[in-house]
Coordinates of C-alpha atoms and ligand atoms in Angstrom, one line a residue:
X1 CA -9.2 -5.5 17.8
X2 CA -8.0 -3.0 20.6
X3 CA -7.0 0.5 19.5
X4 CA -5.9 1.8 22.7
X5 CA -3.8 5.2 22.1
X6 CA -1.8 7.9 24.6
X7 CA -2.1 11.3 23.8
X8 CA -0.4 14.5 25.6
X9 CA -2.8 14.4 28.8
X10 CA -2.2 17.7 31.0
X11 CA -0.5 16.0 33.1
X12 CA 2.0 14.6 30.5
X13 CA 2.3 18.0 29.5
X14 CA 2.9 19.6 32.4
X15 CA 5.3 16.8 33.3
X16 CA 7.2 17.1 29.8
X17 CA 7.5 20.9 30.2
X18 CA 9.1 20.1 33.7
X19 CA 11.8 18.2 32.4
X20 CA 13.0 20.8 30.1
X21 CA 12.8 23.4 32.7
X22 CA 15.0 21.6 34.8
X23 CA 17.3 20.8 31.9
X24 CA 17.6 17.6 31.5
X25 CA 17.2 18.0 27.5
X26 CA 21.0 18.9 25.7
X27 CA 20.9 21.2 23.1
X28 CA 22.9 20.5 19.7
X29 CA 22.6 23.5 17.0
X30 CA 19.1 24.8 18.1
X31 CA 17.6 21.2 18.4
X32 CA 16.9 19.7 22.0
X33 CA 18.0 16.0 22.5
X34 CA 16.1 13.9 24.5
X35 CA 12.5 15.1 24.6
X36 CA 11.1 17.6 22.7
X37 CA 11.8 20.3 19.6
X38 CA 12.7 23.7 19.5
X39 CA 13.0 26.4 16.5
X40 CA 14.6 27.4 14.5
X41 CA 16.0 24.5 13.4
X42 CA 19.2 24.3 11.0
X43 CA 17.2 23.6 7.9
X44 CA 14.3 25.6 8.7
X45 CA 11.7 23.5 9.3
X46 CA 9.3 24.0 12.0
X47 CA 9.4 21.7 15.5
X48 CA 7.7 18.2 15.8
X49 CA 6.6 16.7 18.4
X50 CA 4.7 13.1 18.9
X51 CA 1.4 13.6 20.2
X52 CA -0.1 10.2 20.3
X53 CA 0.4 6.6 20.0
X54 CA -1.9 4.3 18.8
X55 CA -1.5 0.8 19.2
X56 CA -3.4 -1.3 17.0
X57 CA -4.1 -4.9 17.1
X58 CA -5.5 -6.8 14.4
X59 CA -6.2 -9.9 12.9
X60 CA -6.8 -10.0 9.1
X61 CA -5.8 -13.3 8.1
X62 CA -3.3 -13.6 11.0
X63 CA -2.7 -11.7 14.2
X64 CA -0.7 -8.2 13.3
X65 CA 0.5 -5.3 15.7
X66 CA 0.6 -1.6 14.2
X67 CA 2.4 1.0 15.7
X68 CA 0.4 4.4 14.9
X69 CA 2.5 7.7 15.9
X70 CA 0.8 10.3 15.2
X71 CA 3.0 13.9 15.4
X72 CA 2.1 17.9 15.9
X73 CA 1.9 18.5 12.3
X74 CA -1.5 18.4 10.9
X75 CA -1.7 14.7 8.9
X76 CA 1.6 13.6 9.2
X77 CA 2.0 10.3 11.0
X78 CA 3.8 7.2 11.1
X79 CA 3.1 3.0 10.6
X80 CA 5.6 0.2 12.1
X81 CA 4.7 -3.5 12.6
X82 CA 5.4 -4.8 16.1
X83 CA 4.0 -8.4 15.5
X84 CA 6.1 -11.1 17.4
X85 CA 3.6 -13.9 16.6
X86 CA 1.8 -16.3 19.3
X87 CA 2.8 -13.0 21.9
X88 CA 1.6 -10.2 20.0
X89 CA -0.9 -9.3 23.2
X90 CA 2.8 -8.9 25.4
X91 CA 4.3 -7.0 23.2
X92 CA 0.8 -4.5 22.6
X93 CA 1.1 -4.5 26.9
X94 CA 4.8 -3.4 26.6
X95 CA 4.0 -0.3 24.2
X96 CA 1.0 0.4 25.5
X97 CA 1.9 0.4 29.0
X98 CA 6.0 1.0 29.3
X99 CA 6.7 2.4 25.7
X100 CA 3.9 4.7 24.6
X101 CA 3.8 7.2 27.3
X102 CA 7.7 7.5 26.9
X103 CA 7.3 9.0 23.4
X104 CA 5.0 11.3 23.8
X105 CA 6.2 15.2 23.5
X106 CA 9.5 13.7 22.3
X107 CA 10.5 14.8 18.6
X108 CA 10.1 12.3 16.0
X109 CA 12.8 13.1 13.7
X110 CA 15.8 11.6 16.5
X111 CA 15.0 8.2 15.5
X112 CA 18.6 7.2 16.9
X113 CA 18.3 8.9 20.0
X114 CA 14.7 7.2 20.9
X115 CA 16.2 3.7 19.5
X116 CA 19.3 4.3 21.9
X117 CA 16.8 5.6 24.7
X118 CA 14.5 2.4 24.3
X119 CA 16.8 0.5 23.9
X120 CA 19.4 0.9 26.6
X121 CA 17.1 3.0 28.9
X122 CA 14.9 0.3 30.1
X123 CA 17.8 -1.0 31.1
X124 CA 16.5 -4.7 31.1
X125 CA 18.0 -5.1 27.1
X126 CA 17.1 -6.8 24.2
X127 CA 14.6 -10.0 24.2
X128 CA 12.1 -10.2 21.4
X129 CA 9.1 -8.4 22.9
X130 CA 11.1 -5.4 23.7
X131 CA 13.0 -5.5 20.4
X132 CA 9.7 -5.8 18.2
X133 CA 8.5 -3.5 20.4
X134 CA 11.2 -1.1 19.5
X135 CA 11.1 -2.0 16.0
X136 CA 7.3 -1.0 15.9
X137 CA 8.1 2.7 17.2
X138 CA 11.4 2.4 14.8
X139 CA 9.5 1.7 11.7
X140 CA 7.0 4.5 12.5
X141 CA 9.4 7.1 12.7
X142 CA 11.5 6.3 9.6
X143 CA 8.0 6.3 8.0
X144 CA 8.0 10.0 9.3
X145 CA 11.1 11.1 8.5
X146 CA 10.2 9.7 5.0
X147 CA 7.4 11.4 4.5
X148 CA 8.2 15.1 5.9
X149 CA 11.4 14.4 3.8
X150 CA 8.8 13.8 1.1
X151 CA 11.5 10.6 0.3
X152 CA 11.6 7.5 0.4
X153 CA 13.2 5.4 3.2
X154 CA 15.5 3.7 0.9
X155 CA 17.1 7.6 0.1
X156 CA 17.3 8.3 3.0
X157 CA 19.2 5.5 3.9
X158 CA 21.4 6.4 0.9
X159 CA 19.7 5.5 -2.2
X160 CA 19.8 2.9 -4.6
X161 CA 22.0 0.3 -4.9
X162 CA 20.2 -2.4 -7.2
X163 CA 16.9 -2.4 -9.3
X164 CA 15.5 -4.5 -6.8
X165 CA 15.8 -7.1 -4.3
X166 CA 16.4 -11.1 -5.0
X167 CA 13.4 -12.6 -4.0
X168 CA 12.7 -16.7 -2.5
X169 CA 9.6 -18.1 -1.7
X170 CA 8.4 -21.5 -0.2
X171 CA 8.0 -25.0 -2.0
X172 CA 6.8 -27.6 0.1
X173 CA 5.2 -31.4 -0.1
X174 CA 4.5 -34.4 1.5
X175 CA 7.1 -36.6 -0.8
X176 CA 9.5 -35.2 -3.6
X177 CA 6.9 -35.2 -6.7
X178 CA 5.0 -32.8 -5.0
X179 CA 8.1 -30.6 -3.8
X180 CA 9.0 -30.8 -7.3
X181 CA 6.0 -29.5 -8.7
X182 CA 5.4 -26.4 -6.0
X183 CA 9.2 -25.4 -7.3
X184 CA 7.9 -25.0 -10.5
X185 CA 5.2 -23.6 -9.9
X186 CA 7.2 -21.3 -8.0
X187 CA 9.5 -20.8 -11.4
X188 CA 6.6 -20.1 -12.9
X189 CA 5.7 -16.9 -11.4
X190 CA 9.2 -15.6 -11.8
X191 CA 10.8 -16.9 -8.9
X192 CA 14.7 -17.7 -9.3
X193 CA 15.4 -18.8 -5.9
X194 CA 13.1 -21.0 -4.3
X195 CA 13.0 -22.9 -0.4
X196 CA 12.5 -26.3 -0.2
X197 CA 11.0 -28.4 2.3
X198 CA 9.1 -32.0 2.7
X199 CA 7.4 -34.1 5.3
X200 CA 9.3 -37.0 6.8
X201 CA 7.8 -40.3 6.5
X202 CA 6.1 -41.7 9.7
X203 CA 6.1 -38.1 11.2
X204 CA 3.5 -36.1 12.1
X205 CA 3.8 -32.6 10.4
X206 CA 7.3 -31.3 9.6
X207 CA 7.9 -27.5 10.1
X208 CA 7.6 -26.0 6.9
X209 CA 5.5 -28.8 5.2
X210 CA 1.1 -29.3 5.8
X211 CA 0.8 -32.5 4.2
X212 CA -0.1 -31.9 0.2
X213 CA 0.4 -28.1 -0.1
X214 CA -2.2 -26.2 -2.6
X215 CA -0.3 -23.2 -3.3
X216 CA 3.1 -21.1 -2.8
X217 CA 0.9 -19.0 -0.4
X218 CA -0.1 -21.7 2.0
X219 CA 3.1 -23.3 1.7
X220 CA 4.8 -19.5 2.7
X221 CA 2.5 -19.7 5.4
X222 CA 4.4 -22.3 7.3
X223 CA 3.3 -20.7 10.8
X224 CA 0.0 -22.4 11.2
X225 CA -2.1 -20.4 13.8
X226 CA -4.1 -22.5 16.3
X227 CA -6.3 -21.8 19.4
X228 CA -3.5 -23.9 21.2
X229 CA -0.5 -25.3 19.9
X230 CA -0.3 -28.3 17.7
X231 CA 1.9 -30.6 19.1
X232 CA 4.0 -31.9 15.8
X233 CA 6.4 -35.3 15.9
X234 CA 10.3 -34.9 14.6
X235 CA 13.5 -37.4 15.0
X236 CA 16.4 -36.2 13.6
X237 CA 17.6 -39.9 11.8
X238 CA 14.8 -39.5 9.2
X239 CA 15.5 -35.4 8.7
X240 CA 19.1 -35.9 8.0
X241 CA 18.0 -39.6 5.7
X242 CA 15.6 -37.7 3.6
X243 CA 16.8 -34.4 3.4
X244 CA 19.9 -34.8 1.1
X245 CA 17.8 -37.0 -1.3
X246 CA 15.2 -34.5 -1.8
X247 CA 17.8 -32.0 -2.9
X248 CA 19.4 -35.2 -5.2
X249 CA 15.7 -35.4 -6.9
X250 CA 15.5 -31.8 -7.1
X251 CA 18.5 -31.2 -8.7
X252 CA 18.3 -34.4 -11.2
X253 CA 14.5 -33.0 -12.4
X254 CA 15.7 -29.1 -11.9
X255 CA 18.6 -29.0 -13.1
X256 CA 21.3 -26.7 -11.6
X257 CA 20.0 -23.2 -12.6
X258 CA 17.6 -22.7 -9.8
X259 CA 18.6 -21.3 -7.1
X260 CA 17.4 -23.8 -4.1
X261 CA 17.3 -23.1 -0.3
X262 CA 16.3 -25.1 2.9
X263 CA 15.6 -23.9 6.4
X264 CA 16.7 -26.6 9.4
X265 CA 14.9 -24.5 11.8
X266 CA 17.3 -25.2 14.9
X267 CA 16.3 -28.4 15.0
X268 CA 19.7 -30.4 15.1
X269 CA 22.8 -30.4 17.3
X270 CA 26.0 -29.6 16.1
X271 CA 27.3 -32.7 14.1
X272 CA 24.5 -33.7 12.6
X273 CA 23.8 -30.0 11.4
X274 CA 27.7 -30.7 10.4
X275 CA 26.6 -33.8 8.5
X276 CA 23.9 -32.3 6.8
X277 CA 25.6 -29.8 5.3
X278 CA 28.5 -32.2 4.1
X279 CA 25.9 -34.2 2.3
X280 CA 24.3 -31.3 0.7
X281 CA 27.1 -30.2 -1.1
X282 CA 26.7 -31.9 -3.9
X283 CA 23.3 -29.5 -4.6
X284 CA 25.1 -26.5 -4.2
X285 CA 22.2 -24.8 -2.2
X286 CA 21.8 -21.1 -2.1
X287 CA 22.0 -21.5 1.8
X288 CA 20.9 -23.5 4.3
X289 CA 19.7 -21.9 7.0
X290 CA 19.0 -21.7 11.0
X291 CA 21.2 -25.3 11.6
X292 CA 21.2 -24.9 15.2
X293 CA 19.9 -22.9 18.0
X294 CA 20.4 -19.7 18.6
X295 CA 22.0 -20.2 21.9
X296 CA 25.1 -22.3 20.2
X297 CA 26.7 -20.1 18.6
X298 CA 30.3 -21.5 18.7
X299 CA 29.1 -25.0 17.8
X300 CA 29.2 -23.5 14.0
X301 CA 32.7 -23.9 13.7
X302 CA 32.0 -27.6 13.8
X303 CA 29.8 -27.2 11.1
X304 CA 32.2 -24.9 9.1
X305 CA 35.5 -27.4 9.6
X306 CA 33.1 -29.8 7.7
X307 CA 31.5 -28.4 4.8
X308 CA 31.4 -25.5 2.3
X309 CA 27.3 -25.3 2.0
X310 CA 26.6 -21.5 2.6
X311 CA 25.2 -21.1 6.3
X312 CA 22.6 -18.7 6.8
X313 CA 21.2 -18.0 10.6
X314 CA 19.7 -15.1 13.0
X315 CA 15.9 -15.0 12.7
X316 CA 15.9 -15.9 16.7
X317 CA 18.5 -12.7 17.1
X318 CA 17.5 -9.5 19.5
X319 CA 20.0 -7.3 19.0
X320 CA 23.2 -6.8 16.5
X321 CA 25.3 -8.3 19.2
X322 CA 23.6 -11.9 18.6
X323 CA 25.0 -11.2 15.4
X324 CA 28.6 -10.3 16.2
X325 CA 30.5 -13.4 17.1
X326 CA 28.9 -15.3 13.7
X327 CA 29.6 -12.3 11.4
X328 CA 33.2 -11.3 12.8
X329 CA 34.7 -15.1 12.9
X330 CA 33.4 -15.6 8.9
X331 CA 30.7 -18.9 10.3
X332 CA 28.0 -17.6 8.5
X333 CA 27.4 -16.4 5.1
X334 CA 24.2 -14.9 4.8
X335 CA 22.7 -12.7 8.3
X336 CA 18.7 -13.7 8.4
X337 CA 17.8 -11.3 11.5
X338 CA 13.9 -10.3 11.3
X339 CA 14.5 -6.4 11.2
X340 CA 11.1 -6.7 12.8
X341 CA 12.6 -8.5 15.7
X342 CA 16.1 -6.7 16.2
X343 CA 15.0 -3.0 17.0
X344 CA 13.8 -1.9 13.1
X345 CA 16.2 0.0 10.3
X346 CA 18.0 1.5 13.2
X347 CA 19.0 -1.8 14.1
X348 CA 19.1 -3.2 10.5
X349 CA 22.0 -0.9 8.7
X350 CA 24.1 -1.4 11.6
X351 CA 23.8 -5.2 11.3
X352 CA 24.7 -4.7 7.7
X353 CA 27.3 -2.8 8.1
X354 CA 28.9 -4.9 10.4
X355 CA 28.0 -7.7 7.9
X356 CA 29.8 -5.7 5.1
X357 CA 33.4 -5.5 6.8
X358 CA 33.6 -9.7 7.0
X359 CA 31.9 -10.6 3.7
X360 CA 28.5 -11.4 4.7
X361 CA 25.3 -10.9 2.8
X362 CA 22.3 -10.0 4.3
X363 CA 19.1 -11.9 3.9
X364 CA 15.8 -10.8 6.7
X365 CA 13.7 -13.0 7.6
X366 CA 10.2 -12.3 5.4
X367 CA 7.8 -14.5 7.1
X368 CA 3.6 -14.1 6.6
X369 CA 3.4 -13.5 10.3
X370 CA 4.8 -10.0 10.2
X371 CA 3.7 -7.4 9.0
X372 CA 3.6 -5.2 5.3
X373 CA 5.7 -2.3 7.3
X374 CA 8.1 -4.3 8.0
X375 CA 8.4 -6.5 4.6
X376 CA 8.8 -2.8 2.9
X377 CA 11.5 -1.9 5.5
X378 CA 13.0 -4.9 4.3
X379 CA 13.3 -4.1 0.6
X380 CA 14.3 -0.7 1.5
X381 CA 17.3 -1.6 3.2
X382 CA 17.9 -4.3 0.9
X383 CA 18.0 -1.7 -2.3
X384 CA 20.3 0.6 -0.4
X385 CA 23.0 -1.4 0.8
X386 CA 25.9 -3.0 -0.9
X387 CA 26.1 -6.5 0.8
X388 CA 22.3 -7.9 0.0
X389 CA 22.0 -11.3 -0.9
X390 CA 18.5 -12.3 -1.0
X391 CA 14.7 -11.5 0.6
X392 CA 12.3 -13.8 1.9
X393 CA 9.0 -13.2 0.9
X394 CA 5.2 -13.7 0.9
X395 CA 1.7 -12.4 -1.0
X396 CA -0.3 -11.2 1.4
X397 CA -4.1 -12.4 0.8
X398 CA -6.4 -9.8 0.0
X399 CA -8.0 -9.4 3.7
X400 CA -4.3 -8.5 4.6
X401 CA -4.2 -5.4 1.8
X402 CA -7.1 -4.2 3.0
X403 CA -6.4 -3.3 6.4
X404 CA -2.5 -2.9 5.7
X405 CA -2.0 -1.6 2.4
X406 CA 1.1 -0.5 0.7
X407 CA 3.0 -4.0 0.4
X408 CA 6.1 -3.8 -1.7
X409 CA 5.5 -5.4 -5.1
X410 CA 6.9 -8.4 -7.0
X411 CA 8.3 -9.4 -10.8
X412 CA 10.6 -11.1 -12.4
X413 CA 11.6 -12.8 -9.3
X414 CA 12.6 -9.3 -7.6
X415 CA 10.7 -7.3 -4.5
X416 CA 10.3 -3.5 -5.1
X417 CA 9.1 -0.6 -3.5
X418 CA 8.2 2.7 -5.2
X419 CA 8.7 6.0 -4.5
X420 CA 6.4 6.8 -1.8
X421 CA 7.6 8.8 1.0
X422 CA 8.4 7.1 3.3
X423 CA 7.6 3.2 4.1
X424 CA 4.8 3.3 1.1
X425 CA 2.6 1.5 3.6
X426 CA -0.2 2.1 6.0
X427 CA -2.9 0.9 8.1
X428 CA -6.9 1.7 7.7
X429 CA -7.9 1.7 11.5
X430 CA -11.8 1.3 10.4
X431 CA -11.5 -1.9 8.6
X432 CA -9.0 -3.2 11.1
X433 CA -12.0 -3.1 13.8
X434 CA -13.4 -5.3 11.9
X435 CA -10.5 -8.4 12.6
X436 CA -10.4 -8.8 16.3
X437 CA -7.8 -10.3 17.9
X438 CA -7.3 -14.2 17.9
X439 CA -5.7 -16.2 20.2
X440 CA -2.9 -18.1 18.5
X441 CA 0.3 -20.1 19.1
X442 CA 3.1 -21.8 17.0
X443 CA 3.0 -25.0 16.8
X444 CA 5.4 -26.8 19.2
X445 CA 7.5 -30.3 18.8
X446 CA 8.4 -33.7 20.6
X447 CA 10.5 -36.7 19.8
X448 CA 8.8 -40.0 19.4
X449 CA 9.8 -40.8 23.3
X450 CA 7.8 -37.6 24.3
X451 CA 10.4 -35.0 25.2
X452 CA 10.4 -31.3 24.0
X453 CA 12.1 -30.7 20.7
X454 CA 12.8 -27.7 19.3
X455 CA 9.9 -26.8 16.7
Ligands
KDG501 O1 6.8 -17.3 13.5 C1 7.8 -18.2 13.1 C2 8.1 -18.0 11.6 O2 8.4 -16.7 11.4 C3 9.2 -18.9 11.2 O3 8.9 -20.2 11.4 C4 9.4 -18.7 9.7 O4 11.5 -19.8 9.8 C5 10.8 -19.1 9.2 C6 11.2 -18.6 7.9 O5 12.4 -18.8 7.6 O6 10.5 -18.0 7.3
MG502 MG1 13.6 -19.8 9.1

């Protein structure tokens, strides 16, 4: 574990004062853009200013980044999540070393401003360790502006929409008995909408399958941490054979009330992610998600000219402009960024909104491998907004709680949060020393003839 944290040395002090002497700060109705706070303020409250960062790295089950911002006012700080997993140590660098120092003195409650400032005033944009980077600080101050607004995020974002947010988890197995079973087990617990996925005969590990999966947990835990990657085997002839039938099984033991999903995980090239979603019509998925890479964007209008299985796509997205050409030409249905991944909330309602004007839902990626901060900035943008479709989701083992606590909550097959100000999570710095660090990569993939697939 490394707590490593940037406070106002004098110098940082001295050099903060500078600027504002010089005026490089604007001033809008007795509050200073770009830096730090004056008084009096419209509504009366007194200044703020960030005094320290504390970047926390942890591993409590898995790997996890916590952003820690800590402000002028006695007891009142902030708690983002800033894992991007297997390079969790380059985005703790990129805080630590680029971010961190950049925040302090400025005022915490211009959570556009600093997004815009990070974002664009690095001018290197986008690319996921800058953007979960970003998101970390993001997260943190909406957590802020939560709390001194003694509200929750999801008010602040414009209040409720729904009583709570459509939840899926995983169901996995190594042939379609077992898939079977997990599904129900998954129906079960309250679940209405449930992912699918199975191991291919002859192939060694399929991403989102382990072999015989023990519980919804594991099989939600689909991104095995290893010392060094695993090295798994995947042809695309025996996906696109045995994918449809598992979805015929399903359905003929199922029946059509479930809601069933599958994630493709970029693996195929454009017409035979067309083909696969011809042949899974019949099975009238929820979605089917990530067909292609991220990179091949326009090759989705091959897949749309072919088949009316909902698309869903953008967990490998930086910024709301990966997002623009699939949302605004109607090739997707559901947008799947990570908010974790994309910049935070900031990011998030703007993507949604966006989203709103061309019919698409929203549905972020909710992965084990980041962390409770984000997975409750999740639900509150999903409960505030009017084009949610459905949240990912995962139960965190008890290990995770400890040292990150505040994780929204789950019945009846839909994610809440309550009315804590702000985010409604946090981290406890002392048990998190206890979880060091631990090297870990995704797994990666070849063909059978040894060249690099994507995983
Ligand atoms: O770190 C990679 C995982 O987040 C990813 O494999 C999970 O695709 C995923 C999903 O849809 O949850
Ligand atoms: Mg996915």
């Amino acid at each position: 574990m490394a707590t490593r944290s940037h406070g106002p040395g004098r110098r940082n002090f001295l050099k903060l004062t500078g600027a504002a002497a010089l005026g490089g700060p604007l001033m809008a109705g007795g509050t200073e853009l770009g830096g730090g706070a004056t008084s009096p303020r419209p509504r009366g409250l007194p200044p703020l200013k960030i005094t320290e960062v504390r970047v926390i790295v942890t591993c409590p089950g898995r790997n996890y980044v916590v952003v820690k911002i800590l402000t002028s006012e006695p007891g009142l700080y902030g708690v983002g999540d800033a894992t991007l997993n297997g390079r969790e140590l380059a985005v703790a660098t990129a805080l630590e070393k680029h971010i961190a120092p950049l925040l302090i003195g400025r005022d915490p409650e211009q959570i556009e401003d600093t997004y815009q400032y990070l974002f664009r005033g690095s001018y290197w944009r986008s690319g996921p360790v800058q953007m979960t980077a970003v998101a970390g600080v993001d997260l943190a101050l909406w957590d802020i502006k939560g709390k001194r607004a003694g509200m929750p995020v999801y008010q602040l974002l414009g209040g409720r929409t729904r009583i709570g947010a459509l939840a899926y988890t995983h169901a996995s197995g190594s042939d379609f008995t077992e898939v079977e079973d997990a599904v129900r087990r998954a129906q079960a617990r309250g679940f209405k909408c449930v992912r699918a996925q199975v191991a291919l005969p002859g192939l060694e590990g399929t991403y989102g399958t382990s072999g015989k999966q023990k519980s919804e947990e594991q099989a939600g835990r689909v991104a095995q941490q290893a010392d060094l990657p695993a090295t798994e085997l995947f042809e695309p002839g025996p996906y696109l054979r045995t994918v449809p039938r598992l979805f015929a099984h399903l359905r003929s033991k199922l029946g059509e009330e479930v809601e069933l999903l599958h994630d493709t995980h970029e693996k195929l090239g454009p017409i035979d992610a067309a083909r696969l979603a011809k042949e899974l019509e019949p099975y009238h998925l929820f979605f089917l998600e990530d067909l292609l890479r991220p990179e091949h964007k326009e090759s989705f209008h091959v897949i749309r000219q072919h088949s009316t299985t909902p698309l869903a796509m953008g967990e490998l997205f930086n910024s709301l402009w990966d997002c623009v050409p699939l949302i605004s030409e109607q090739l997707i249905d559901y947008i799947r960024c990570d908010i974790g991944h994309i910049g935070g909330i900031s990011a998030a309602r703007k993507v949604a909104a966006l989203a709103e004007a061309f019919h698409v839902k929203t549905a972020w990626h909710g992965p084990a491998d980041i962390g409770p901060p984000t997975h409750a900035a999740n639900i509150h943008v999903d409960i505030s907004i009017p084009n949610f479709g459905v949240q990912e989701m995962v139960f965190f083992p008890e290990v995770t709680q400890e040292v990150l606590p505040g994780s929204p909550t789950f019945k009846d097959g839909y994610m809440n949060v309550d009315d804590t100000p702000g985010l409604g999570t946090d981290v406890d710095e002392e048990k998190a020393k206890k979880y060091p660090y631990q090297r870990a990569y995704l797994p990666t993939a070849r063909r059978k003839d040894g060249s690099v697939q994507d995983w």
